[in-house]
Amino acid sequence: MKNSSAVNNRRAYLLALAAVLCWSTVASAFKLSLQFVSPLQLVTIAALVSTLLLGLVVTWQKEWRTLGASWRKHCRLYMALGFCNPFLYYLVLFHAYDMLPAQQALSLNYTWGVLLALLSVPLLKQRVRRRDLFAALVCYGGVLVIASGGSLHGFQLDNLPGVGLALLSTLIWCCYWLLSTRIGGSPAVNLLLTFLCGLPWLALVILLRGDWQWPPLAGWMGAVYVGLFEMGIAFLLWQAALMACGNTARISNLIYLSPPLSLVLVALLVGEKIHPATVVGLVLILLGVGIQRGALRGLLGRMSWGGAMAPPDSTHK
């Protein structure tokens, strides 16, 4: 039994590390892809690719009956979830990446963990603690450092809209996660139904704008990569890791490897010079998240701490 447990834990670590490596590449993938496609094109193609992948997974798991039953039970909720993600969340997030350096956008994205805890007070009737408020103070202190470039005189009006969009994306993601907690069952089924409900919103915007242009090959490659690894494969790897490991706390801390790895890849692949203020701000954000996880270990222990999109239901993930 001990040998079997050790093998499972080793397998869980390898799967979790693979998921972290996938998430570490997506900030660079976002920024590079947006050189060739618009945010709307990127989210649309990526969502289509992810939907196809999830459809294959549901087919392989033989869960189409489960999908039908879940849709009949929660159809209105899935429609609301689909509006939040992939439609609104990724559209806002990709516009933020389009306006900001990748290092800033990816760092600001990690504030969602603390924001979720704050929103849980009015929405889930949880009690606010002093530690919650201290975590928020530390976390958003990091946001201030990043947005100002390390100096209060460093605020630039052309950067503030991008910062605002990056922070807005965390609010959308938190709303999505809180809504998703009302649904149990298979994570792959839930995510597939959510994406199926999000695609019509993307199609509607494309029809209303009427300016869709066929992306170049580089744009297609980037969007397909995002759909596979950000929205699909990383999610499946993380879910498999949690299922293989008896104690999710053992692998949850591995996600803290993602931000520094992401910064390294942004520097190497995108060519951005990492600003010291970004490093300081990211450390403060992760410190705030760490403080918050200690305060709400039961809630956040069930969540995934992935890249831009950590699917909800972390035991789900």
Coordinates of C-alpha atoms in Angstrom, one line a residue:
M1 CA 0.0 0.0 0.0
K2 CA 2.8 2.4 0.9
N3 CA 4.6 1.7 -2.5
S4 CA 1.3 2.2 -4.3
S5 CA 0.7 5.5 -2.5
A6 CA 4.3 6.7 -3.2
V7 CA 3.8 5.9 -6.9
N8 CA 0.5 7.8 -7.0
N9 CA 2.0 10.8 -5.3
R10 CA 5.0 10.8 -7.7
R11 CA 2.6 10.6 -10.6
A12 CA 0.5 13.4 -9.1
Y13 CA 3.6 15.6 -8.8
L14 CA 4.7 15.0 -12.4
L15 CA 1.2 15.8 -13.7
A16 CA 1.0 18.9 -11.6
L17 CA 4.4 20.1 -12.8
A18 CA 3.3 19.5 -16.4
A19 CA 0.2 21.6 -15.8
V20 CA 2.3 24.4 -14.2
L21 CA 4.7 24.3 -17.2
C22 CA 1.7 24.7 -19.5
W23 CA 0.3 27.6 -17.6
S24 CA 3.8 29.2 -17.4
T25 CA 3.8 29.5 -21.2
V26 CA 0.4 31.1 -21.8
A27 CA 1.3 34.7 -20.9
S28 CA 4.0 34.6 -23.6
A29 CA 1.6 32.9 -26.0
F30 CA -1.1 35.6 -25.4
K31 CA 1.3 38.4 -26.1
L32 CA 2.9 36.8 -29.2
S33 CA -0.5 35.7 -30.6
L34 CA -1.9 39.2 -30.3
Q35 CA 0.8 40.5 -32.7
F36 CA -1.1 38.6 -35.4
V37 CA -4.8 38.5 -34.3
S38 CA -7.2 40.7 -32.4
P39 CA -8.4 39.8 -28.9
L40 CA -11.8 38.7 -30.4
Q41 CA -10.1 36.5 -33.0
L42 CA -7.8 35.0 -30.3
V43 CA -10.6 34.1 -27.8
T44 CA -12.9 32.8 -30.6
I45 CA -10.4 30.4 -32.2
A46 CA -9.0 29.3 -28.8
A47 CA -12.5 28.7 -27.4
L48 CA -13.4 26.6 -30.5
V49 CA -10.3 24.5 -30.2
S50 CA -10.9 24.0 -26.5
T51 CA -14.5 23.0 -27.0
L52 CA -13.5 20.4 -29.6
L53 CA -10.9 19.0 -27.1
L54 CA -13.3 18.9 -24.3
G55 CA -15.8 17.2 -26.6
L56 CA -13.3 14.5 -27.3
V57 CA -12.6 14.1 -23.5
V58 CA -16.3 13.8 -22.7
T59 CA -16.6 11.2 -25.5
W60 CA -13.7 9.2 -24.2
Q61 CA -15.1 9.3 -20.7
K62 CA -18.5 8.3 -22.1
E63 CA -20.3 11.1 -20.3
W64 CA -22.7 12.4 -22.9
R65 CA -25.7 11.1 -20.9
T66 CA -24.3 13.0 -17.9
L67 CA -23.9 16.1 -20.0
G68 CA -27.6 15.9 -21.1
A69 CA -28.8 15.4 -17.5
S70 CA -26.6 18.2 -16.3
W71 CA -27.8 20.6 -19.0
R72 CA -31.5 19.9 -18.2
K73 CA -30.9 20.6 -14.5
H74 CA -28.7 23.7 -14.8
C75 CA -29.2 25.1 -18.3
R76 CA -29.8 28.7 -17.1
L77 CA -26.7 28.6 -14.9
Y78 CA -24.6 27.3 -17.8
M79 CA -25.8 30.1 -20.0
A80 CA -24.7 32.6 -17.3
L81 CA -21.4 30.9 -16.9
G82 CA -20.8 30.8 -20.7
F83 CA -21.3 34.6 -20.8
C84 CA -18.7 35.0 -18.1
N85 CA -16.2 32.5 -19.5
P86 CA -15.0 32.2 -22.2
F87 CA -16.8 35.2 -23.7
L88 CA -16.4 38.1 -21.3
Y89 CA -13.4 37.0 -19.2
Y90 CA -11.0 36.2 -22.0
L91 CA -12.2 39.1 -24.2
V92 CA -11.4 41.5 -21.3
L93 CA -8.2 39.7 -20.4
F94 CA -6.8 39.6 -24.0
H95 CA -7.5 43.3 -24.4
A96 CA -5.5 43.9 -21.2
Y97 CA -2.6 41.8 -22.7
D98 CA -3.0 43.9 -25.9
M99 CA -2.5 47.1 -23.9
L100 CA 0.0 46.1 -21.3
P101 CA 3.4 44.4 -21.2
A102 CA 2.9 40.7 -20.6
Q103 CA 4.8 40.9 -17.3
Q104 CA 2.3 43.4 -15.9
A105 CA -0.8 41.6 -17.2
L106 CA 0.2 38.2 -15.9
S107 CA 1.1 39.6 -12.5
L108 CA -2.2 41.5 -12.1
N109 CA -4.1 38.4 -13.0
Y110 CA -2.9 36.7 -9.8
T111 CA -4.9 39.1 -7.6
W112 CA -8.1 37.1 -8.3
G113 CA -7.5 34.8 -5.3
V114 CA -7.6 37.6 -2.8
L115 CA -10.6 39.3 -4.6
L116 CA -12.5 36.0 -4.5
A117 CA -12.1 35.9 -0.7
L118 CA -13.4 39.4 -0.4
L119 CA -16.4 38.7 -2.6
S120 CA -17.1 35.5 -0.6
V121 CA -18.0 37.8 2.4
P122 CA -21.2 39.3 0.9
L123 CA -22.0 36.5 -1.6
L124 CA -21.2 33.4 0.4
K125 CA -21.9 35.0 3.8
Q126 CA -18.4 34.2 5.0
R127 CA -17.0 36.2 7.9
V128 CA -14.3 38.7 7.1
R129 CA -11.1 38.4 9.1
R130 CA -8.3 40.8 9.8
R131 CA -6.1 38.5 7.9
D132 CA -8.3 38.9 4.9
L133 CA -8.0 42.6 5.0
F134 CA -4.3 42.5 5.5
A135 CA -3.9 40.1 2.6
A136 CA -5.9 42.5 0.4
L137 CA -3.7 45.4 1.5
V138 CA -0.5 43.5 0.7
C139 CA -1.9 42.2 -2.7
Y140 CA -3.2 45.5 -4.0
G141 CA -0.1 47.2 -2.7
G142 CA 1.7 45.0 -5.3
V143 CA -0.8 46.2 -7.9
L144 CA 0.1 49.8 -7.0
V145 CA 3.8 49.0 -7.4
I146 CA 3.3 47.4 -10.8
A147 CA 0.9 50.1 -12.1
S148 CA 3.2 52.9 -11.0
G149 CA 6.4 51.3 -12.2
G150 CA 7.7 51.6 -8.6
S151 CA 7.0 55.3 -8.3
L152 CA 3.9 57.2 -7.6
H153 CA 5.1 59.6 -10.2
G154 CA 5.2 56.7 -12.7
F155 CA 1.4 56.5 -13.4
Q156 CA 0.7 56.9 -17.0
L157 CA -2.8 57.5 -18.3
D158 CA -2.2 55.2 -21.3
N159 CA -1.4 52.3 -18.9
L160 CA -4.3 52.8 -16.5
P161 CA -7.0 51.4 -18.9
G162 CA -5.0 48.3 -19.4
V163 CA -4.5 47.9 -15.6
G164 CA -8.2 48.5 -15.2
L165 CA -9.1 45.8 -17.7
A166 CA -6.6 43.3 -16.1
L167 CA -8.3 43.9 -12.7
L168 CA -11.8 43.7 -14.2
S169 CA -10.9 40.3 -15.7
T170 CA -10.2 39.0 -12.1
L171 CA -13.6 40.3 -11.0
I172 CA -15.3 38.4 -13.9
W173 CA -13.4 35.3 -13.1
C174 CA -14.4 35.4 -9.5
C175 CA -18.0 35.8 -10.4
Y176 CA -17.7 32.8 -12.8
W177 CA -16.1 30.7 -10.0
L178 CA -18.7 31.6 -7.5
L179 CA -21.5 30.8 -9.9
S180 CA -19.8 27.5 -10.8
T181 CA -19.8 26.3 -7.2
R182 CA -23.6 25.6 -7.5
I183 CA -22.8 22.8 -10.0
G184 CA -21.3 19.5 -9.0
G185 CA -20.4 16.5 -11.2
S186 CA -17.8 16.1 -13.9
P187 CA -15.5 19.1 -14.5
A188 CA -15.0 18.2 -18.2
V189 CA -18.8 18.1 -18.7
N190 CA -19.3 21.4 -16.9
L191 CA -16.5 23.2 -18.8
L192 CA -17.7 21.8 -22.1
L193 CA -21.3 23.0 -21.5
T194 CA -20.0 26.4 -20.4
F195 CA -17.9 26.8 -23.5
L196 CA -20.8 25.7 -25.7
C197 CA -22.9 28.5 -24.1
G198 CA -20.1 31.0 -24.6
L199 CA -19.5 30.4 -28.3
P200 CA -22.9 32.0 -29.4
W201 CA -21.9 35.3 -27.6
L202 CA -18.6 35.4 -29.5
A203 CA -20.4 34.6 -32.8
L204 CA -22.9 37.5 -32.1
V205 CA -20.1 40.0 -31.5
I206 CA -18.4 38.9 -34.7
L207 CA -21.7 39.3 -36.7
L208 CA -22.4 42.7 -35.2
R209 CA -18.9 44.0 -35.9
G210 CA -18.7 42.5 -39.4
D211 CA -15.0 43.0 -39.7
W212 CA -13.7 39.4 -39.3
Q213 CA -10.5 38.9 -41.3
W214 CA -8.8 35.5 -41.9
P215 CA -5.8 35.4 -39.5
P216 CA -2.3 34.6 -40.8
L217 CA -0.8 31.2 -40.1
A218 CA 1.1 32.5 -37.0
G219 CA -2.1 33.8 -35.6
W220 CA -3.8 30.5 -36.0
M221 CA -0.9 28.6 -34.5
G222 CA -0.9 30.9 -31.4
A223 CA -4.7 30.7 -31.0
V224 CA -4.7 26.9 -31.3
Y225 CA -1.9 26.7 -28.7
V226 CA -3.9 28.9 -26.3
G227 CA -7.0 26.8 -26.8
L228 CA -5.2 23.5 -26.2
F229 CA -2.8 24.4 -23.4
E230 CA -4.5 27.3 -21.5
M231 CA -8.1 26.2 -21.8
G232 CA -7.8 22.5 -22.2
I233 CA -4.7 20.3 -21.6
A234 CA -3.5 22.1 -18.5
F235 CA -6.9 21.8 -16.9
L236 CA -7.0 18.1 -17.6
L237 CA -3.4 17.6 -16.3
W238 CA -4.2 19.4 -13.1
Q239 CA -7.5 17.5 -12.6
A240 CA -5.6 14.2 -13.1
A241 CA -3.0 15.3 -10.6
L242 CA -5.6 16.0 -7.9
M243 CA -7.2 12.7 -8.5
A244 CA -3.9 10.8 -8.2
C245 CA -2.8 12.6 -5.0
G246 CA -4.6 11.8 -1.7
N247 CA -3.7 15.2 -0.3
T248 CA -4.2 18.2 -2.7
A249 CA -2.2 20.5 -0.3
R250 CA 0.9 18.5 -1.3
I251 CA 0.7 19.7 -4.9
S252 CA -1.2 23.0 -4.6
N253 CA 1.9 24.9 -3.7
L254 CA 3.6 23.9 -7.0
I255 CA 1.5 26.6 -8.7
Y256 CA 3.7 29.2 -7.1
L257 CA 6.4 28.1 -9.6
S258 CA 4.2 29.4 -12.5
P259 CA 4.7 33.2 -12.0
P260 CA 8.5 33.3 -11.9
L261 CA 8.6 30.8 -14.8
S262 CA 6.2 32.9 -16.7
L263 CA 8.4 36.0 -16.2
V264 CA 11.5 34.1 -17.5
L265 CA 9.6 32.9 -20.6
V266 CA 8.3 36.4 -21.2
A267 CA 11.8 37.7 -21.1
L268 CA 13.1 35.0 -23.4
L269 CA 10.3 34.6 -25.9
V270 CA 8.6 38.0 -26.0
G271 CA 11.8 39.9 -25.4
E272 CA 10.5 42.1 -22.6
K273 CA 13.0 43.5 -20.1
I274 CA 11.6 42.5 -16.7
H275 CA 11.2 45.7 -14.7
P276 CA 12.2 45.5 -11.0
A277 CA 8.8 47.0 -10.0
T278 CA 7.1 44.0 -11.7
V279 CA 9.1 41.6 -9.6
V280 CA 8.5 43.5 -6.4
G281 CA 4.8 43.8 -7.2
L282 CA 4.4 40.2 -8.1
V283 CA 6.1 39.1 -4.9
L284 CA 3.6 41.3 -2.9
I285 CA 0.7 39.9 -4.8
L286 CA 1.7 36.3 -4.2
L287 CA 2.4 37.1 -0.6
G288 CA -1.1 38.4 -0.3
V289 CA -2.5 35.3 -1.9
G290 CA -0.4 33.1 0.4
I291 CA -1.8 35.0 3.4
Q292 CA -5.3 34.6 2.1
R293 CA -4.9 30.9 1.4
G294 CA -4.0 30.4 5.1
A295 CA -7.1 32.3 6.1
L296 CA -9.5 30.4 3.8
R297 CA -7.7 27.1 3.4
G298 CA -10.9 25.2 3.1
L299 CA -12.3 27.3 0.3
L300 CA -9.2 27.9 -1.7
G301 CA -7.9 24.4 -1.2
R302 CA -10.7 23.3 -3.6
M303 CA -9.5 25.7 -6.3
S304 CA -6.9 25.5 -9.0
W305 CA -4.2 28.1 -9.0
G306 CA -3.3 28.1 -12.7
G307 CA -2.6 30.7 -15.2
A308 CA -5.1 33.1 -16.7
M309 CA -7.8 30.6 -16.5
A310 CA -7.8 28.3 -13.6
P311 CA -11.0 26.4 -14.1
P312 CA -13.3 26.5 -11.1
D313 CA -13.9 23.5 -8.9
S314 CA -10.3 23.0 -8.0
T315 CA -11.0 19.6 -6.7
H316 CA -12.4 19.9 -9.8
K317 CA -9.1 21.1 -11.0

